[in-house]
Structure formats: structure tokens, C-alpha cells
Amino acid sequence: MAKPDYYDVTDCETNDKGAPKFCKKSEPGEGTERSCAYDGARVVLMPITDVIHLVHGPIACAGNSWDNRGARSSDSQLYRRGFTTEMLENDVIFGGEKKLYKAILDLAERYKDQARAIFVYATCVTAMTGDDVEAVCLAASEKVAIPIIPVNTPGFIGDKNIGNRLAGEILFKYVIGTTEPPVLGEYPINLIGEYNIAGDLWGMLPLFDRLGIQVLSCFSGDAKFEELRYAHRAKLNIIICSKSLTNLAKKMQKNYGMPYLEESFYGMTDTAKALRDIARELDNIVNGLEKRVMQDRVEKLLAEEEAKCRASIAPYRTRLEGKTAVLFTGGVKTWSMVNALRELGVEILAAGTQNSTLEDFYRMKGLMHKDAKIIEDTSTAGLLAVMAEKLPDLIVAGGKTKFLALKTKTPFLDINHGRSHPYAGYEGMVTFAKQLDMTVNNPIWPALNAPAPWEKTEEQLAADLASTAGHAEAFLGEDISASRVKVSSKCATVNPQKNSPALGATMAYLGIDNMLGLLHGAQGCSTFIRLQLSRHYKESIALNATAMSEDSAIFGGWENLKKGIGRVIEKFHPQVVGVMTSGLTETMGDDVHSAIVHFRQENPEVAHIPIIHASTPDY
Ligand code: SF4
């Protein structure tokens, strides 16, 4: 199994307040923010559109994570199908290798006209039962004509970031350099860590086209498998999401001598900087030092595009100028959104991040006004405290913060993978300005914060009605065809929207006053359950996990469970603790009942708090 040692050492060394704890492991008893390594690998590989993504595991891994990111495709929809071997109890007992082998052959035959490769994902349970995914893929490769690629990144080996980087290793080992491009332009580049969320990539490609830059391969937004295979022929790598695939760019630099740049295409300032940097680098590589062929093209394009963009955003800017915001996001958006918001006249009162590299964090800090606050406590309570202190006009963040913002009646704009609109490039900047305006100036906010209708006079009611005139037309008239997903008309092979029993148990626990759930498993399962249920209930969902790691999966999870129960009681003061198990801890054979008895003996002072236990493996 691949070893999770792909963090840059510098990313792990900081005690700076509010800095992302990139290498910090989740603690038992905490609500995990980052999902598991399996999910991290899926984030990187799933946007490859014309391949089968087959999840070898019980239903939770495929079912709870199905289609939870907005990566768009301009062609094949095969990547959105949920393929899983759906391991059941007997498969866990007798082993799932034969089932996996048959599933690969079956799917390769059924989708032979569409599928260009099959990625096979190991999960916690199959890693624990010892299914040799690599050997099965090798054996199946002899029977089918397309590449069968093992993705051996079970959830318990680490968090999502580890999974991202391991997926980069897999691409390097099995995909890159395995064929030659049909046509090679003068200025070929690769984009790395661009996942075409809501169609972001499509805002960048026209700019490259006009400049005569060939995007040879994009890892992996709207990617076709074949295109990724000849990425080694590019002249330059551009990293878009700096935290996810830096290791891949470094490896390509070492092996193919291909330099790389880290850039962002959000906002006018950063888009211009990115294009200038790329042009300078390409001129150096292709035309020799001091030559300015590409740089001249870029300056011409920038003059046109910036003028056009400024004119388009002007009406929105007028309505946004002077508004205040709290920014909470990850990756390059941490700093490039500071610039983009500033370009629209929005002042940032506070900003924070969990999912960024240290470099991203310090870049954000450097751009912010000296009086702006860095959010140090990124928990729900911490964010609520910042909102109460700063009273911003707007929260710009990811989906997990959405209901927190809405419950406090604060306008909210999603800029992470849950959004439906592309924000990259100049067109993206105009869309961003428009969405921001529609969010912050939506008449719902004054209505929500105003007296109830029965407390108003006739004149006030008439004035309310008049002020909202035309808004329905504006919303309905909006063109969202670019971000609409094509839905496949064929039947799905399996129904991955079945959820895990642990999700069902969480729902039951949520119905009991002052009861807090604790999932005994690796961190991916609880993150997925929280995501699913918070979308369903439109609330932040309290669920903690014992954050099982590779070590505890091998040596037993009692200590994690006992620590988790202790922490949950100490930190959140529930009246009842509801423990539930996962496929991983059941397969390991963790005796949860005995662990609870031990906890009771060691902690008699909390004997009055009931701890109930449900066995909820997903097989
Ligand atoms: S942590 Fe949960 S979702 Fe992730 S691989 Fe393990 S069982 Fe699957």
C-alpha cells in the first residue's frame, strides 16, 4: 500500500494563529472537516470523464460520496455513474477479490464503447480484509483491452490531502507518458489541479486559444483519459490548486525537465498575473531569453479583456462598493478571492482557512488590511463568534458554512465545489460580480430582518411589494445553461444513492434531545454523513468521529474510541452519547461494548451519562 508521506515538510511547521494545520491528524472525538484519503483520490481522478470509477467496498464509500462535487463534462457522462462492488457480509468474510474481478470484466464488456480505462478504488473494509486490488487489476488487464488502474488509497491511511497527492502518484505511475500526442503545438502546457468545478475551465480555455497556447492535458477537469497520457510532452505545468497536486508537478519537473508555475484565474488581478507569468515562461522556453512573442500577445489580450470586464462589472460594483464580508475558504481562493472582492469594492473584515498550504495562508495575510481579523478558531462556535463580532454584510465561503450563515440571516455566497456558476477568467469575474450582487442585495434580507407582515401598515406592505418588482424576472432570466449537467438516459449499473446504516443511526440520534453521535471509524464516513445530512436538514450537523488511522486500524481502535467518548463528553456536554460503528471497525473486530465498559471503569465521574451503542456496518 502506498505510504502517506507526501506532505511538504514546510507545510507542517507553524504555530501561527489561524494557520491551516495541514499535517495535523484529526483527533478522536472531534468533528472532522477533511474527509478521507479515498475521497481525496476521487476528487483528483473523478473528473476524468470517459472512464469507469469502480469503488471496491461496502455501500457507504460510493453511496455517501456519489456526485458530491460539481466537476463538469463537455462530453461523456460515464464518470458520474456510481459503480461499486457493494461488498456484503459474506464478501467480507470470504474475501471480495473474485467479486471485484468479475465486476471489472462485466463493466469493461458492458461499457466497451464508452470506457477508455477503469480506475479501481480500494476502501477501508477491503484493505482490512486484505483484498489485493493491485493483483486483481493486473489479472483483469490480461482479459480486457483497456488499462485497469488500482487506486490503493483506503480512507484510514490519512485525510483528503493525502489522497489528492497519492492520486498524483498514481497518474504519474500508470497514465502519464504512455502515448504520444496526435498534434503538438508550439506552446503546449498542462493545467494541474483544475477540476472544472461549475465549468471554471471553460472560462480559461478561450483565453489560451486566443493566445495560441495549447492546453495539452488538464488534470483532471473535463479530461479524456487519452489526453492525460501524453502530458509529458508539454513545455510547462501550471498548478491551479496548489495544495492538491504539487507532488505531481515536482515529479514531472524531475523526470521530464518540465518547469511549473502556481497560478490562480480568479479575479482580474490574478488572471492577468497568471497570463503574464505563463507568457514570460513560454517565451523563455520556446523563443529564448529577452524575446517577447507571447508576452506581447498577452499584453494585447489583457488590454482588450480588462477594459471589457471593467465595463461589464461596473453596474455590480456600484451596488457592492462599501459592503463588508467574511471570507472562509481554502486553496488558491484563500488569497485570490481577497483580490477579487477588493476589485468589486468589498471590504474583508475577517478571513480564515482550513484547507490551504502555509504559502496560501501567508499570501492571504499579506493581502489583507492590517485591521482585518484572521479567524483562529475555525469551528462552528468560532465562526459564529466572528460573525457576531464583525456583523458582515456577506459571508463568502464553502457549502459547510452555508447554513450557519443563513441561520444568522446573513447573505451567503458559495465559492467552493457546491456552486453552480463558474468564476474563473474574465467571464467568470463578471459572473462572480453578478452573483455577489444578487446575493447581497437580494430583497429577502431586509424582509427577514424587518418586522413581520402583520406588524406592518398597509403603506409599508405596498412599499415592500413595489421594491421587489422585477426580481423574479431577473432570476428566471438568468442563463445557467453553461453549468447545467447533462443527465445520462441509460440505467445506472447500481444505485449508489443508497446510504449507509450509520447515516440512518445518525438521523435517529439527532431526533433525541441533547444526544450526540460518535462514529467509530475513519474520518471520511463521518464527513460524508455530515455533508449529506446538512444538505437534507439545511442545518450544521453535529457528528464526531474516532478518526481511525492506519495504526489504530492495525492495532485496534479501543484507545481511539475511549478518547473519543471522553472528549465528546468533556467538550460538548451531551446528555446521551450515541456510538455507532463503521464497516472498518466491524471488520477489524473491535469489541465496542467492552471498550465502553473499560471507559466506564476508568471514568466513574461521568457514570451518569448514558452511552448507547449501535452496530451499523455498511456491508
Ligand atoms: S473512511 Fe469511510 S468513506 Fe472513506 S474509505 Fe473508509 S469507509 Fe470509505
XYZ file of C-alpha atoms and ligand atoms in Angstrom:
627
model
C 0.000 0.000 0.000
C 1.224 3.492 -0.787
C 2.661 5.359 2.193
C 1.182 8.719 3.138
C 4.387 10.763 3.298
C 3.707 13.316 0.624
C 3.434 16.469 2.699
C 5.991 19.194 2.136
C 7.864 19.499 5.395
C 7.494 23.291 5.425
C 3.719 22.918 5.332
C 3.838 21.190 8.692
C 5.933 23.709 10.592
C 3.893 26.528 12.029
C 2.372 27.708 15.252
C 0.961 30.853 13.660
C -2.563 31.560 14.887
C -5.225 30.759 12.310
C -2.726 29.000 10.008
C -4.102 25.795 8.475
C -2.961 22.679 10.292
C -2.216 20.920 7.042
C -0.463 17.954 8.637
C -2.419 17.774 11.869
C -4.195 14.479 12.270
C -7.827 14.527 13.309
C -8.338 13.833 16.989
C -10.807 11.197 18.212
C -13.992 12.908 19.362
C -13.692 15.891 17.004
C -15.986 16.661 14.092
C -13.647 16.020 11.148
C -13.557 18.740 8.494
C -11.476 16.903 5.913
C -12.677 13.593 4.562
C -10.543 10.524 3.938
C -7.721 9.570 1.555
C -10.135 7.583 -0.626
C -12.220 10.719 -1.154
C -9.081 12.766 -1.835
C -8.098 10.378 -4.620
C -11.626 10.529 -6.035
C -11.539 14.339 -6.064
C -8.494 14.226 -8.352
C -9.481 11.291 -10.562
C -13.273 11.523 -10.758
C -13.330 14.429 -13.256
C -11.727 12.119 -15.880
C -14.887 11.719 -17.850
C -14.579 8.719 -20.162
C -13.520 6.115 -17.623
C -15.267 3.833 -15.146
C -14.665 4.694 -11.495
C -15.301 1.432 -9.672
C -15.362 1.576 -5.872
C -14.467 -1.723 -4.229
C -16.165 -1.606 -0.856
C -19.479 -1.634 1.003
C -22.123 0.911 0.090
C -21.051 3.813 2.325
C -17.959 4.788 0.344
C -19.634 5.054 -3.061
C -23.145 5.839 -1.840
C -22.369 8.648 0.580
C -19.872 10.339 -1.736
C -21.650 9.936 -5.067
C -21.579 13.049 -7.239
C -20.841 15.376 -4.335
C -18.627 17.703 -6.364
C -19.593 19.871 -9.287
C -16.966 18.801 -11.864
C -18.493 19.344 -15.314
C -18.007 17.438 -18.555
C -18.479 18.673 -22.106
C -18.928 15.152 -23.435
C -19.002 11.735 -21.741
C -21.091 11.372 -18.580
C -19.658 7.972 -17.697
C -17.678 9.413 -14.772
C -20.880 10.349 -12.967
C -22.159 6.795 -12.858
C -21.759 5.222 -9.467
C -20.032 1.876 -9.871
C -19.385 -0.170 -6.785
C -18.880 -3.816 -5.895
C -21.177 -3.204 -2.906
C -19.468 -5.651 -0.557
C -21.842 -7.597 1.646
C -21.263 -9.589 4.819
C -20.261 -12.783 3.006
C -17.782 -10.873 0.827
C -16.173 -9.500 3.964
C -15.932 -12.992 5.452
C -14.815 -14.885 2.345
C -12.976 -12.073 0.547
C -14.072 -9.838 -2.307
C -11.341 -10.416 -4.892
C -13.408 -12.717 -7.118
C -16.334 -10.334 -6.998
C -14.060 -7.456 -7.974
C -12.503 -9.427 -10.823
C -15.932 -10.313 -12.214
C -17.144 -6.726 -11.799
C -14.205 -5.398 -13.839
C -14.782 -7.862 -16.688
C -18.519 -7.270 -16.626
C -18.238 -3.464 -16.718
C -15.484 -3.499 -19.352
C -17.762 -5.535 -21.603
C -20.908 -3.535 -20.916
C -19.254 -0.140 -21.454
C -16.741 -1.150 -24.108
C -17.865 1.621 -26.453
C -17.507 4.368 -23.846
C -14.876 3.429 -21.272
C -11.220 4.153 -22.023
C -9.934 2.851 -18.669
C -11.145 1.604 -15.296
C -9.953 3.103 -12.015
C -10.487 0.668 -9.137
C -10.627 2.238 -5.666
C -9.766 0.289 -2.513
C -11.615 1.309 0.660
C -11.168 0.758 4.396
C -13.036 -2.544 4.535
C -11.350 -4.147 1.525
C -7.930 -3.036 2.746
C -8.734 -4.567 6.120
C -9.905 -7.881 4.627
C -6.659 -7.945 2.643
C -8.160 -7.905 -0.853
C -5.214 -7.437 -3.217
C -6.627 -4.782 -5.534
C -3.371 -4.421 -7.476
C -3.188 -8.161 -8.220
C -6.838 -8.296 -9.293
C -6.326 -5.326 -11.646
C -3.267 -7.000 -13.126
C -5.134 -10.272 -13.655
C -8.116 -8.481 -15.204
C -5.798 -6.492 -17.510
C -4.991 -9.721 -19.317
C -8.642 -10.135 -20.263
C -9.652 -6.599 -21.206
C -8.204 -4.204 -23.738
C -8.311 -1.020 -21.656
C -5.988 -0.070 -18.764
C -7.185 -1.181 -15.314
C -5.640 1.121 -12.730
C -5.611 0.344 -8.998
C -6.149 3.273 -6.636
C -4.990 1.839 -3.357
C -5.878 4.700 -1.029
C -8.196 3.333 1.693
C -9.674 6.045 3.896
C -7.828 5.245 7.112
C -4.342 5.974 5.716
C -4.930 9.701 6.002
C -7.057 12.677 5.140
C -8.240 14.089 1.836
C -4.978 15.924 1.117
C -3.004 12.698 1.375
C -5.457 11.110 -1.062
C -5.015 14.018 -3.523
C -1.285 13.530 -3.572
C -1.435 9.758 -3.828
C -3.731 10.149 -6.836
C -0.983 12.312 -8.375
C 1.482 9.473 -7.831
C -0.933 7.043 -9.489
C -1.350 9.302 -12.523
C 2.407 9.578 -12.826
C 2.957 5.842 -12.498
C 0.163 4.482 -14.695
C -1.006 7.217 -17.061
C 1.457 9.987 -17.955
C 3.969 9.183 -20.676
C 2.133 6.166 -22.067
C 1.393 7.592 -25.518
C 2.306 10.471 -27.850
C 0.060 13.451 -28.708
C -1.569 13.430 -32.159
C -0.695 17.120 -32.655
C 1.837 19.158 -30.733
C 1.546 22.941 -30.952
C 4.280 25.494 -30.439
C 3.245 26.374 -26.892
C 1.830 23.253 -25.199
C 1.054 23.460 -21.467
C -0.697 21.305 -18.847
C -3.109 22.526 -16.204
C -2.766 20.706 -12.894
C -5.350 20.732 -10.109
C -8.088 22.338 -12.236
C -11.248 20.257 -11.799
C -13.679 22.269 -13.926
C -15.946 22.952 -10.963
C -19.152 24.502 -12.323
C -17.324 24.947 -15.649
C -14.359 27.077 -14.432
C -12.074 25.570 -17.067
C -14.331 26.793 -19.854
C -13.707 30.370 -18.712
C -9.953 29.869 -19.114
C -9.707 27.896 -22.369
C -10.848 30.728 -24.700
C -8.028 32.918 -23.337
C -5.422 30.250 -24.095
C -6.951 29.670 -27.541
C -6.658 33.332 -28.445
C -3.031 33.369 -27.338
C -2.140 30.285 -29.363
C -1.365 28.263 -26.229
C -2.320 24.603 -26.499
C -3.721 23.056 -23.306
C -2.350 19.597 -23.910
C -3.695 17.943 -20.749
C -5.798 19.158 -17.860
C -5.566 17.252 -14.577
C -8.315 16.494 -14.488
C -11.268 18.777 -15.232
C -13.275 17.717 -18.306
C -10.383 15.367 -19.120
C -10.363 12.474 -21.511
C -8.118 9.602 -20.472
C -6.168 9.693 -23.727
C -5.255 13.380 -23.261
C -3.649 12.710 -19.892
C -1.371 10.044 -21.310
C 0.690 12.483 -23.369
C 1.053 15.195 -20.711
C 4.820 14.592 -20.664
C 5.140 16.480 -23.970
C 4.038 19.844 -22.576
C 6.579 22.621 -22.099
C 5.156 23.986 -18.870
C 2.913 22.859 -15.998
C 0.500 25.336 -14.420
C -0.695 24.359 -10.955
C -4.124 25.790 -10.277
C -4.958 24.173 -6.931
C -1.664 24.442 -5.107
C -2.400 22.054 -2.302
C -3.564 19.021 -4.202
C -1.028 18.014 -6.851
C 2.227 19.865 -6.220
C 3.950 16.497 -5.886
C 2.919 15.599 -9.445
C 4.354 18.840 -10.852
C 7.598 18.292 -8.939
C 7.870 14.751 -10.223
C 7.324 15.878 -13.821
C 9.948 18.564 -13.355
C 12.431 15.989 -12.111
C 11.679 13.363 -14.761
C 10.814 15.434 -17.837
C 12.575 18.714 -17.007
C 9.218 20.496 -17.178
C 9.082 23.690 -15.074
C 5.911 24.643 -13.229
C 4.134 27.768 -12.035
C 1.434 28.149 -9.383
C -1.313 30.486 -10.560
C -4.915 31.468 -9.994
C -7.548 32.542 -12.521
C -9.983 34.091 -10.035
C -10.340 37.862 -10.323
C -8.814 40.285 -12.815
C -5.554 40.896 -10.942
C -4.683 37.230 -10.590
C -5.812 36.289 -14.102
C -3.563 38.998 -15.554
C -0.671 37.907 -13.360
C -1.162 34.272 -14.372
C -1.181 35.060 -18.095
C 1.878 37.316 -17.821
C 3.815 34.682 -15.848
C 2.902 31.945 -18.324
C 3.848 34.131 -21.302
C 7.202 35.060 -19.782
C 7.989 31.426 -19.045
C 6.918 30.226 -22.505
C 8.940 32.959 -24.206
C 11.987 31.867 -22.217
C 11.482 28.212 -23.081
C 10.386 28.482 -26.724
C 11.763 31.754 -28.049
C 14.809 32.262 -25.858
C 15.569 34.857 -23.195
C 14.703 38.507 -23.955
C 12.204 37.544 -26.700
C 8.663 38.806 -26.157
C 6.457 36.995 -28.678
C 3.937 35.538 -26.236
C 4.284 38.422 -23.801
C 3.234 40.900 -26.489
C 0.214 38.756 -27.334
C -0.758 38.663 -23.669
C -0.493 42.441 -23.235
C -2.768 42.947 -26.231
C -5.297 40.458 -24.910
C -5.216 41.943 -21.404
C -5.846 45.455 -22.689
C -8.977 44.255 -24.510
C -10.283 41.846 -21.880
C -9.703 44.073 -18.865
C -11.493 47.014 -20.466
C -14.415 44.769 -21.410
C -14.544 43.175 -17.973
C -14.380 46.536 -16.148
C -17.289 47.823 -18.203
C -19.325 44.668 -17.514
C -18.782 44.659 -13.755
C -19.268 48.415 -13.326
C -23.021 48.266 -12.525
C -22.478 45.486 -9.974
C -19.517 47.296 -8.449
C -21.652 50.374 -7.845
C -24.073 48.301 -5.779
C -21.346 46.334 -3.970
C -18.937 49.135 -3.111
C -18.533 49.567 0.638
C -20.089 46.212 1.568
C -18.230 44.137 4.140
C -17.506 40.422 4.031
C -16.103 37.498 5.974
C -14.116 35.127 3.761
C -13.629 31.486 4.682
C -12.308 29.129 2.037
C -9.309 27.010 1.011
C -6.604 26.580 -1.624
C -5.786 29.418 -4.012
C -9.156 31.002 -3.352
C -7.834 31.885 0.103
C -5.819 34.728 -1.410
C -7.225 35.216 -4.896
C -10.706 35.904 -3.507
C -9.197 38.687 -1.380
C -8.142 40.366 -4.629
C -11.389 39.588 -6.460
C -13.527 41.027 -3.645
C -11.336 44.110 -3.456
C -11.780 44.665 -7.209
C -15.511 44.845 -6.518
C -15.109 47.325 -3.673
C -15.956 44.772 -0.959
C -14.012 45.152 2.273
C -12.908 41.983 4.077
C -13.405 42.185 7.827
C -12.149 38.713 8.650
C -10.779 35.726 6.769
C -9.851 32.200 7.619
C -8.885 28.918 6.052
C -8.591 25.272 6.951
C -7.644 23.631 3.720
C -4.690 25.570 2.362
C -0.950 25.391 2.285
C 1.014 27.699 4.533
C 2.071 29.665 1.469
C -1.576 30.289 0.576
C -2.247 31.387 4.145
C 0.628 33.874 4.298
C -0.267 35.221 0.877
C -3.813 35.853 2.096
C -2.498 37.500 5.258
C -0.200 39.753 3.230
C -3.067 40.977 1.052
C -5.493 41.742 3.853
C -5.904 45.106 5.539
C -3.952 45.313 8.796
C -7.161 45.739 10.795
C -8.818 42.676 9.269
C -9.055 39.679 11.550
C -7.563 36.249 10.928
C -10.070 33.622 12.056
C -8.185 31.482 14.548
C -10.968 29.231 15.787
C -12.472 27.681 12.654
C -15.061 25.574 14.496
C -18.779 26.381 14.225
C -18.635 28.236 17.541
C -15.565 30.190 16.394
C -17.198 31.269 13.132
C -20.376 32.301 14.928
C -18.319 34.419 17.316
C -16.589 36.184 14.404
C -19.931 36.831 12.715
C -21.402 38.239 15.923
C -18.371 40.483 16.427
C -17.998 41.758 12.853
C -21.623 41.767 11.629
C -20.606 41.458 7.940
C -22.940 42.207 5.031
C -21.923 38.931 3.441
C -20.197 35.584 4.022
C -18.154 34.180 1.135
C -17.311 30.572 1.931
C -17.835 26.884 1.146
C -21.037 24.873 1.485
C -20.311 23.722 5.045
C -20.688 27.318 6.259
C -23.862 27.918 4.264
C -26.480 27.081 6.856
C -24.516 28.731 9.615
C -24.686 31.966 7.631
C -28.317 31.587 6.642
C -29.428 30.808 10.210
C -27.893 34.099 11.284
C -29.763 35.813 8.411
C -26.511 36.791 6.719
C -26.222 36.713 2.895
C -24.034 33.830 1.774
C -22.205 33.018 -1.470
C -20.763 29.536 -2.045
C -17.386 29.698 -3.786
C -16.339 26.084 -3.306
C -17.380 22.948 -5.157
C -21.086 23.223 -4.271
C -21.635 26.262 -6.503
C -23.429 26.247 -9.855
C -21.579 29.123 -11.514
C -18.065 29.309 -12.978
C -15.915 32.127 -11.570
C -12.596 31.697 -13.414
C -11.241 34.066 -16.068
C -12.774 37.372 -17.134
C -16.198 35.963 -17.896
C -16.078 34.227 -14.540
C -15.288 37.536 -12.851
C -18.421 39.085 -14.356
C -20.480 36.085 -13.187
C -18.932 36.382 -9.722
C -19.804 40.084 -9.522
C -23.357 39.372 -10.646
C -23.855 36.526 -8.161
C -22.390 38.592 -5.350
C -24.739 41.450 -6.178
C -27.766 39.156 -6.398
C -26.825 37.581 -3.074
C -26.064 40.632 -1.006
C -28.748 42.882 -2.482
C -31.452 40.240 -2.515
C -34.652 41.731 -1.032
C -35.047 38.675 1.187
C -32.509 40.033 3.712
C -34.259 43.271 4.685
C -37.533 41.318 4.647
C -36.093 38.706 7.017
C -34.731 41.291 9.395
C -37.802 43.538 9.247
C -40.955 43.347 11.392
C -43.368 40.519 10.490
C -46.046 41.376 7.862
C -48.808 41.539 10.486
C -46.822 44.186 12.331
C -46.744 46.499 9.285
C -49.086 49.189 7.981
C -50.834 48.956 4.580
C -48.418 51.518 3.132
C -45.379 49.580 4.311
C -46.733 46.378 2.749
C -47.364 48.123 -0.571
C -43.854 49.607 -0.498
C -42.371 46.132 0.158
C -44.188 44.728 -2.835
C -43.041 47.557 -5.076
C -39.404 47.164 -4.013
C -39.329 43.518 -5.098
C -40.862 44.157 -8.520
C -38.763 42.719 -11.312
C -36.638 40.426 -9.153
C -38.448 37.246 -10.196
C -37.834 38.099 -13.861
C -34.157 38.788 -13.142
C -33.704 35.372 -11.527
C -35.686 33.500 -14.154
C -33.945 35.338 -16.987
C -30.542 34.188 -15.807
C -28.739 31.932 -18.291
C -27.392 28.888 -16.447
C -27.215 26.609 -19.472
C -23.397 26.611 -19.313
C -23.440 24.975 -15.913
C -26.323 22.590 -16.447
C -25.391 18.922 -16.109
C -26.312 16.532 -18.902
C -28.139 13.614 -17.379
C -27.467 10.214 -18.841
C -30.568 8.458 -20.151
C -29.198 4.951 -19.581
C -29.899 2.904 -16.483
C -27.286 3.035 -13.762
C -25.440 -0.179 -13.001
C -26.003 0.171 -9.286
C -27.835 2.620 -7.179
C -25.132 4.301 -5.125
C -27.570 6.735 -3.617
C -28.326 4.126 -1.016
C -26.836 5.456 2.171
C -25.024 3.694 4.966
C -26.702 2.385 8.134
C -24.506 4.778 10.143
C -26.231 7.664 8.380
C -29.582 6.195 9.420
C -28.372 5.861 13.014
C -27.155 9.472 12.973
C -30.641 10.584 11.927
C -32.188 8.620 14.785
C -29.722 10.082 17.297
C -30.381 13.594 16.035
C -34.031 13.165 16.976
C -33.193 12.732 20.666
C -32.761 15.876 22.694
C -29.151 16.578 23.695
C -27.815 13.361 22.229
C -24.507 13.448 20.355
C -23.379 10.837 17.820
C -19.849 9.406 17.713
C -18.956 7.328 14.671
C -16.296 4.730 15.363
C -14.450 4.720 12.047
C -12.064 6.594 9.748
C -12.798 10.238 9.111
C -14.290 10.020 5.614
C -17.529 8.336 6.676
C -18.461 10.980 9.241
C -17.547 13.845 6.893
C -19.809 12.411 4.180
C -22.674 11.849 6.622
C -22.440 15.414 7.917
C -22.401 16.742 4.360
C -25.419 14.685 3.304
C -27.474 15.446 6.385
C -26.647 19.142 6.471
C -27.902 19.381 2.879
C -31.023 17.474 3.843
C -31.870 19.337 7.064
C -30.334 22.661 5.998
C -28.531 22.818 9.345
C -24.995 22.265 10.571
C -24.934 18.649 11.753
C -23.115 17.657 14.925
C -21.371 14.317 14.464
C -17.980 13.324 15.771
C -15.666 10.507 14.770
C -12.989 8.409 16.418
C -10.738 9.264 13.435
C -9.246 5.805 12.951
C -5.801 5.906 11.372
C -3.617 3.237 9.803
C -2.003 2.461 13.176
C -5.257 2.139 15.065
C -6.728 0.065 12.221
C -3.845 -2.376 12.694
C -3.505 -2.371 16.482
C -7.157 -1.909 17.458
C -9.409 1.076 17.978
C -10.228 0.903 21.703
C -7.994 3.811 22.641
C -9.493 5.972 19.892
C -13.000 5.068 20.994
C -12.360 5.751 24.673
C -10.588 9.013 23.877
C -13.437 9.975 21.554
C -16.146 9.342 24.163
C -14.157 11.264 26.784
C -13.590 14.228 24.518
C -17.199 14.388 23.343
C -18.447 14.439 26.954
C -15.853 16.956 28.110
C -16.199 19.349 25.188
C -19.877 19.209 24.229
C -21.622 18.120 27.470
C -24.268 15.877 25.849
C -26.901 14.144 27.977
C -26.560 10.942 25.931
C -23.686 9.702 23.745
C -24.659 7.521 20.780
C -21.796 5.405 19.464
C -22.151 3.698 16.092
C -19.731 1.510 14.209
C -18.499 1.516 10.617
C -17.546 -1.224 8.168
C -13.893 -0.700 9.101
C -14.182 -1.170 12.864
C -16.589 -4.103 12.498
C -14.214 -5.823 10.069
C -11.356 -5.253 12.498
C -13.463 -6.932 15.166
C -13.357 -4.036 17.637
C -15.440 -5.040 20.666
C -17.236 -1.756 21.221
C -19.283 -2.970 24.180
C -16.153 -3.964 26.129
C -14.424 -0.703 25.231
C -17.383 1.200 26.705
C -17.194 -0.947 29.874
C -13.493 -0.036 30.153
C -14.301 3.621 29.650
C -16.866 3.382 32.463
C -14.316 1.821 34.822
C -11.703 4.444 34.002
C -14.097 7.411 34.175
C -16.552 6.863 37.055
C -17.169 10.638 37.305
C -19.269 10.553 34.089
C -21.232 7.421 35.042
C -24.477 9.438 34.945
C -24.193 9.989 31.161
C -25.729 7.103 29.204
C -23.614 5.740 26.336
C -25.588 3.652 23.894
C -24.108 1.639 21.077
C -25.489 0.607 17.680
C -23.745 -1.831 15.379
C -24.026 -0.234 11.929
C -21.527 -1.725 9.463
C -22.420 -0.813 5.896
C -21.935 -4.302 4.476
S -13.279 6.464 5.689
Fe -15.360 5.752 5.231
S -15.773 6.633 3.182
Fe -13.533 6.734 3.476
S -12.801 4.810 2.533
Fe -13.078 4.441 4.736
S -15.117 3.534 4.874
Fe -14.987 4.544 2.865
